[in-house]
Coordinates of C-alpha atoms (C1' of nucleotides) in Angstrom, one line a residue:
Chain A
X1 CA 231.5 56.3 151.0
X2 CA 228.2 56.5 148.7
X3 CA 227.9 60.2 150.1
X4 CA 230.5 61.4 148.5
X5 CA 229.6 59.9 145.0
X6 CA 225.9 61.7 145.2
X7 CA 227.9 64.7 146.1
X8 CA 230.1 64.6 143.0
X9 CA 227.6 65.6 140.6
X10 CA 227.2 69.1 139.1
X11 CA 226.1 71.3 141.2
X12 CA 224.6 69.3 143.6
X13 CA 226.2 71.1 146.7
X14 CA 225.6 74.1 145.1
X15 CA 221.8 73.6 145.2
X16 CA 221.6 72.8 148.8
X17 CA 223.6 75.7 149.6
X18 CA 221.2 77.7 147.9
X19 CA 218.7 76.3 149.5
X20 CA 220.0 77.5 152.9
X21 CA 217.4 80.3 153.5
X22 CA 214.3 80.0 155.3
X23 CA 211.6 80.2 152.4
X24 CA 212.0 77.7 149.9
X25 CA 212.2 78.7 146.1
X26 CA 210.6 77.9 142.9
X27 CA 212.3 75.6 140.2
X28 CA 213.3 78.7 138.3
X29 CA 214.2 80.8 141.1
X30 CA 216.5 77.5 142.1
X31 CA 217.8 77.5 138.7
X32 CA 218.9 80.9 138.8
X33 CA 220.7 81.0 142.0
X34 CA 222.3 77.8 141.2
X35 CA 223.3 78.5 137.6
X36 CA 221.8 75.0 136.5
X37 CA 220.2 74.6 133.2
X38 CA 217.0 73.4 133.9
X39 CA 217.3 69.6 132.8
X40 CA 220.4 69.2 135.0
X41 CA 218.2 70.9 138.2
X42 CA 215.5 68.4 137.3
X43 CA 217.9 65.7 137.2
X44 CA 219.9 67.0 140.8
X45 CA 215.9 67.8 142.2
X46 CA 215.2 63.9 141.6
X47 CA 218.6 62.4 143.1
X48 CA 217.8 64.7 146.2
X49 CA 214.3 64.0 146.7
X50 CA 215.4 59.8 146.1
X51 CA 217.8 60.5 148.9
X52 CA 215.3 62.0 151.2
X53 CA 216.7 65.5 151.0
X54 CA 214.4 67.1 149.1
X55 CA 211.2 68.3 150.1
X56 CA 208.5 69.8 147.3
X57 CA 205.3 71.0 148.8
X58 CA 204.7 73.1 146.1
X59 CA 207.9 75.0 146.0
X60 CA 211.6 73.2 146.3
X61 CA 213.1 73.0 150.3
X62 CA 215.4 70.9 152.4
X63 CA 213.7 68.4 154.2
X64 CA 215.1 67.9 158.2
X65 CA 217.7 65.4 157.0
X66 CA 218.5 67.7 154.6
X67 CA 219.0 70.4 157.1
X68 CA 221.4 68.1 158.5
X69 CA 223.1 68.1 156.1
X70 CA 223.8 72.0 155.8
X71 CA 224.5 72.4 159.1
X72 CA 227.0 69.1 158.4
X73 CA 228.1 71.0 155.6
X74 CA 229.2 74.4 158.2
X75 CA 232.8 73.6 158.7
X76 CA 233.2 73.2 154.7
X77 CA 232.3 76.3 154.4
X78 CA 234.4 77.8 157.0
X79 CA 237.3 76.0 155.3
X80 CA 236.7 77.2 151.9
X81 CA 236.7 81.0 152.9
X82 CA 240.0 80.3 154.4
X83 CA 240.9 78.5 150.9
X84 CA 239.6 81.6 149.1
X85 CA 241.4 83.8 150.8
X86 CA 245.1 82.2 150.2
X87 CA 243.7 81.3 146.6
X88 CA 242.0 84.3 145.4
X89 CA 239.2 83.6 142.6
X90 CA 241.4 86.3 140.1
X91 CA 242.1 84.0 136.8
X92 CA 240.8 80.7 135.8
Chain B
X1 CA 230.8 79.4 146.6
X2 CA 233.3 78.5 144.2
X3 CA 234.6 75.5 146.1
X4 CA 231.2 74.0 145.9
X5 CA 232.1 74.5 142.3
X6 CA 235.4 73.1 142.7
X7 CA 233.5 69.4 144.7
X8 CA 231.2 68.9 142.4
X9 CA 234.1 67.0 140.0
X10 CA 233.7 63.4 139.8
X11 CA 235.6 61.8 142.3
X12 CA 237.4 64.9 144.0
X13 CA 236.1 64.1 147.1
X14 CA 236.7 60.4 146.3
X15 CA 240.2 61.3 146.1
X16 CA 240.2 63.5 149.1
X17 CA 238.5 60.7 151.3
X18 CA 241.3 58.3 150.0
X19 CA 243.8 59.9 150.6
X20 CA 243.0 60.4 154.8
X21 CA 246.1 58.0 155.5
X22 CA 249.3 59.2 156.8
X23 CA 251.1 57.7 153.8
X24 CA 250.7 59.0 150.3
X25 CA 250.2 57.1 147.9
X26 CA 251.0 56.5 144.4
X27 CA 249.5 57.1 140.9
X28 CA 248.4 54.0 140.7
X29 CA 247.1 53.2 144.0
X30 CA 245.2 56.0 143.9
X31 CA 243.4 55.3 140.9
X32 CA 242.3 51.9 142.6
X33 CA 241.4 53.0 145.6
X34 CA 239.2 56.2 144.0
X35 CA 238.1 53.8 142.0
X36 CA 239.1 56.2 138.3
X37 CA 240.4 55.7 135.6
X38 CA 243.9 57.5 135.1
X39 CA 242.6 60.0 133.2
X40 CA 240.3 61.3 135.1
X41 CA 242.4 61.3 138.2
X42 CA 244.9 62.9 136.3
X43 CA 242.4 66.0 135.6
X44 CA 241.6 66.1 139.4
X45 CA 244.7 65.8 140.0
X46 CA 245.8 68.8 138.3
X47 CA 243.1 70.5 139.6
X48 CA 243.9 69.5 143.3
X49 CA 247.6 70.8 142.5
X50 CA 246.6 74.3 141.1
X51 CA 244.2 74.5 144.1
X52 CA 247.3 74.1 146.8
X53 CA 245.8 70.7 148.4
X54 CA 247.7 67.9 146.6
X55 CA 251.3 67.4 147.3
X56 CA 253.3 65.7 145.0
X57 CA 256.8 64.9 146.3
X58 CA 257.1 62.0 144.9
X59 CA 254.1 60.5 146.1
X60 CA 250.6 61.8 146.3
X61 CA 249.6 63.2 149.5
X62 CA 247.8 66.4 150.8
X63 CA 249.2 69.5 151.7
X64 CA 248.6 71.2 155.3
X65 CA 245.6 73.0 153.5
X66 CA 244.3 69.6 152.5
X67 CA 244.6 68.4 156.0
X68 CA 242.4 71.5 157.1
X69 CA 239.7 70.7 154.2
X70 CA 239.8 66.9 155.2
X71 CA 239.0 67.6 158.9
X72 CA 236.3 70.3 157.8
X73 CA 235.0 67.3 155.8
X74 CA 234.5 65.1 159.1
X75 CA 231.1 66.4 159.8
X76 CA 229.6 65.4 156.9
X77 CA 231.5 61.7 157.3
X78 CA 229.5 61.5 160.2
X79 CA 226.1 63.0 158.6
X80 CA 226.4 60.6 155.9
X81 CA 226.6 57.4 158.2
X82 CA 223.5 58.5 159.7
X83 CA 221.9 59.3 156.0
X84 CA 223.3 55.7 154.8
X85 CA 221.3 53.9 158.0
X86 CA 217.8 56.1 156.5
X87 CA 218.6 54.8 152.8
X88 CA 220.8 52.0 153.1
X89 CA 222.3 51.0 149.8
X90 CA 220.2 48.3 148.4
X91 CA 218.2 49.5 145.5
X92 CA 219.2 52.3 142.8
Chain C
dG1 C1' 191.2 86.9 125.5
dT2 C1' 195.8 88.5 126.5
dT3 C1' 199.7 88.6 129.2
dA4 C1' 202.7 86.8 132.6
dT5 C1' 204.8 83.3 135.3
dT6 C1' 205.0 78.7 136.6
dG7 C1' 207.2 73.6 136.4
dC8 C1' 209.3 71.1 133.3
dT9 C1' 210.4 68.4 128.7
dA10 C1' 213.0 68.3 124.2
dT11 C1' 216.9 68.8 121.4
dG12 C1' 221.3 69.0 119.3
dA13 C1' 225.9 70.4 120.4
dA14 C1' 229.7 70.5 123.5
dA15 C1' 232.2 68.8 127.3
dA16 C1' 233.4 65.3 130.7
dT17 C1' 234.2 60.6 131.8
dT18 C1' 235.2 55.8 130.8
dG19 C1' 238.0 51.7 129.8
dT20 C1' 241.8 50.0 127.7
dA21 C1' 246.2 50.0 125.5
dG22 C1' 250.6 51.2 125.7
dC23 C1' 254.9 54.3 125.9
dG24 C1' 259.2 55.6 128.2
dC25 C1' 261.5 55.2 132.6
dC26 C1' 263.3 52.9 136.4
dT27 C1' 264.8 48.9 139.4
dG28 C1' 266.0 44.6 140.3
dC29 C1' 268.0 40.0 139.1
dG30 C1' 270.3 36.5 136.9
Chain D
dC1 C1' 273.7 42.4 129.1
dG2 C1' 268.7 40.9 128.8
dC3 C1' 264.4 40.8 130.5
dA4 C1' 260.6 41.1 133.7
dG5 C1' 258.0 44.1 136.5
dG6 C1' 256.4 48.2 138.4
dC7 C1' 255.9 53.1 137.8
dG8 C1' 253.6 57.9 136.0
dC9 C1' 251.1 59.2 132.6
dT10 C1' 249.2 59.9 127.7
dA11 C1' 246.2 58.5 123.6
dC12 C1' 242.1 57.0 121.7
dA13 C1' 237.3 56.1 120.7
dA14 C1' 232.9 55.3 122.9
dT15 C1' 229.7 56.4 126.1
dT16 C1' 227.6 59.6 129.4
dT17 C1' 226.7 64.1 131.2
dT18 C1' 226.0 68.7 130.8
dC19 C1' 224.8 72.9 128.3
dA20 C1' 221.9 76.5 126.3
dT21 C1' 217.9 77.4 124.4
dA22 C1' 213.2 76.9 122.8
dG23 C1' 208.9 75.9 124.0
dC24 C1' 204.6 73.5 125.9
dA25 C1' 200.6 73.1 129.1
dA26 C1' 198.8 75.1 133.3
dT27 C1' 197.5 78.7 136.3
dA28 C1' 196.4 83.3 137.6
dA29 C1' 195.4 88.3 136.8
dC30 C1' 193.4 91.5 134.2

DNA sequence: GTTATTGCTATGAAAATTGTAGCGCCTGCG
DNA sequence: CGCAGGCGCTACAATTTTCATAGCAATAAC
């Protein structure tokens, strides 16, 4: 399952789901809503666009595979409100 | 999103994905099958404990919450058997 | 020319991960 | 008893990844 390698690096998830809107965002704008440090975003930005994900006509946006993905990516999120809710984000 | 957060740990979802049997396994057999060192899968472990989705009665398995994220998890199994016939695995 | 914002690289420190060795604890098994 | 084998898990040093920050070259506006 090579998927879920790519997806265990830092904050890779996180950058598609930031990525969700319509309008696609700028490398710092990305950086900002995904909390990355930009060497880390530029490394995540290459491993998406060498998997087809990425899209970069002049600003940063999902490509339709990519969009795929999110929608893919739907029920995850469902789950994880559910998970938020019976584990509260209070301490560390 | 903080369970985006919570993925993006090196092999979490390797661990997740190997543990889809009915039986649970063991320390050990996990570490095989996720292919990690005992170590890390120690860490996640801990991390999957504190999050309510590992059980640990003896044997490593998941707990009802776990079976909920697995089977939120099947639509991206599926997206990423179509995303590994557009870049099969040959090159880096 | 000055100011502002952009994409992105550089750098040194901190944190995570790796591979391997091995401890203490059981369970046979003769 | 004695000893082999498996178990969960920790320890360690080396490597890799990530971090935070500074800053450069380019573009645009004024």
């Amino acid at each position: 399952m090579a998927a879920l390698d790519l997806f265990g690096r830092r904050g890779l998830l996180r950058i598609l789901w930031e990525l969700r809107g319509e309008a696609p965002l700028t490398f710092r704008a990305l950086a900002a809503a995904a909390e990355l440090p930009p060497g880390t975003l530029n490394a995540r930005l290459k491993e998406l666009k060498a998997a087809g994900l990425m899209a970069t006509e002049g600003a940063y946006g999902l490509t339709p595979l990519g969009r795929d993905l999110l929608a893919a990516l739907e029920p995850l999120v469902l789950w994880s409100e559910d998970w938020a809710r019976a584990y509260p984000p209070t301490d560390s």
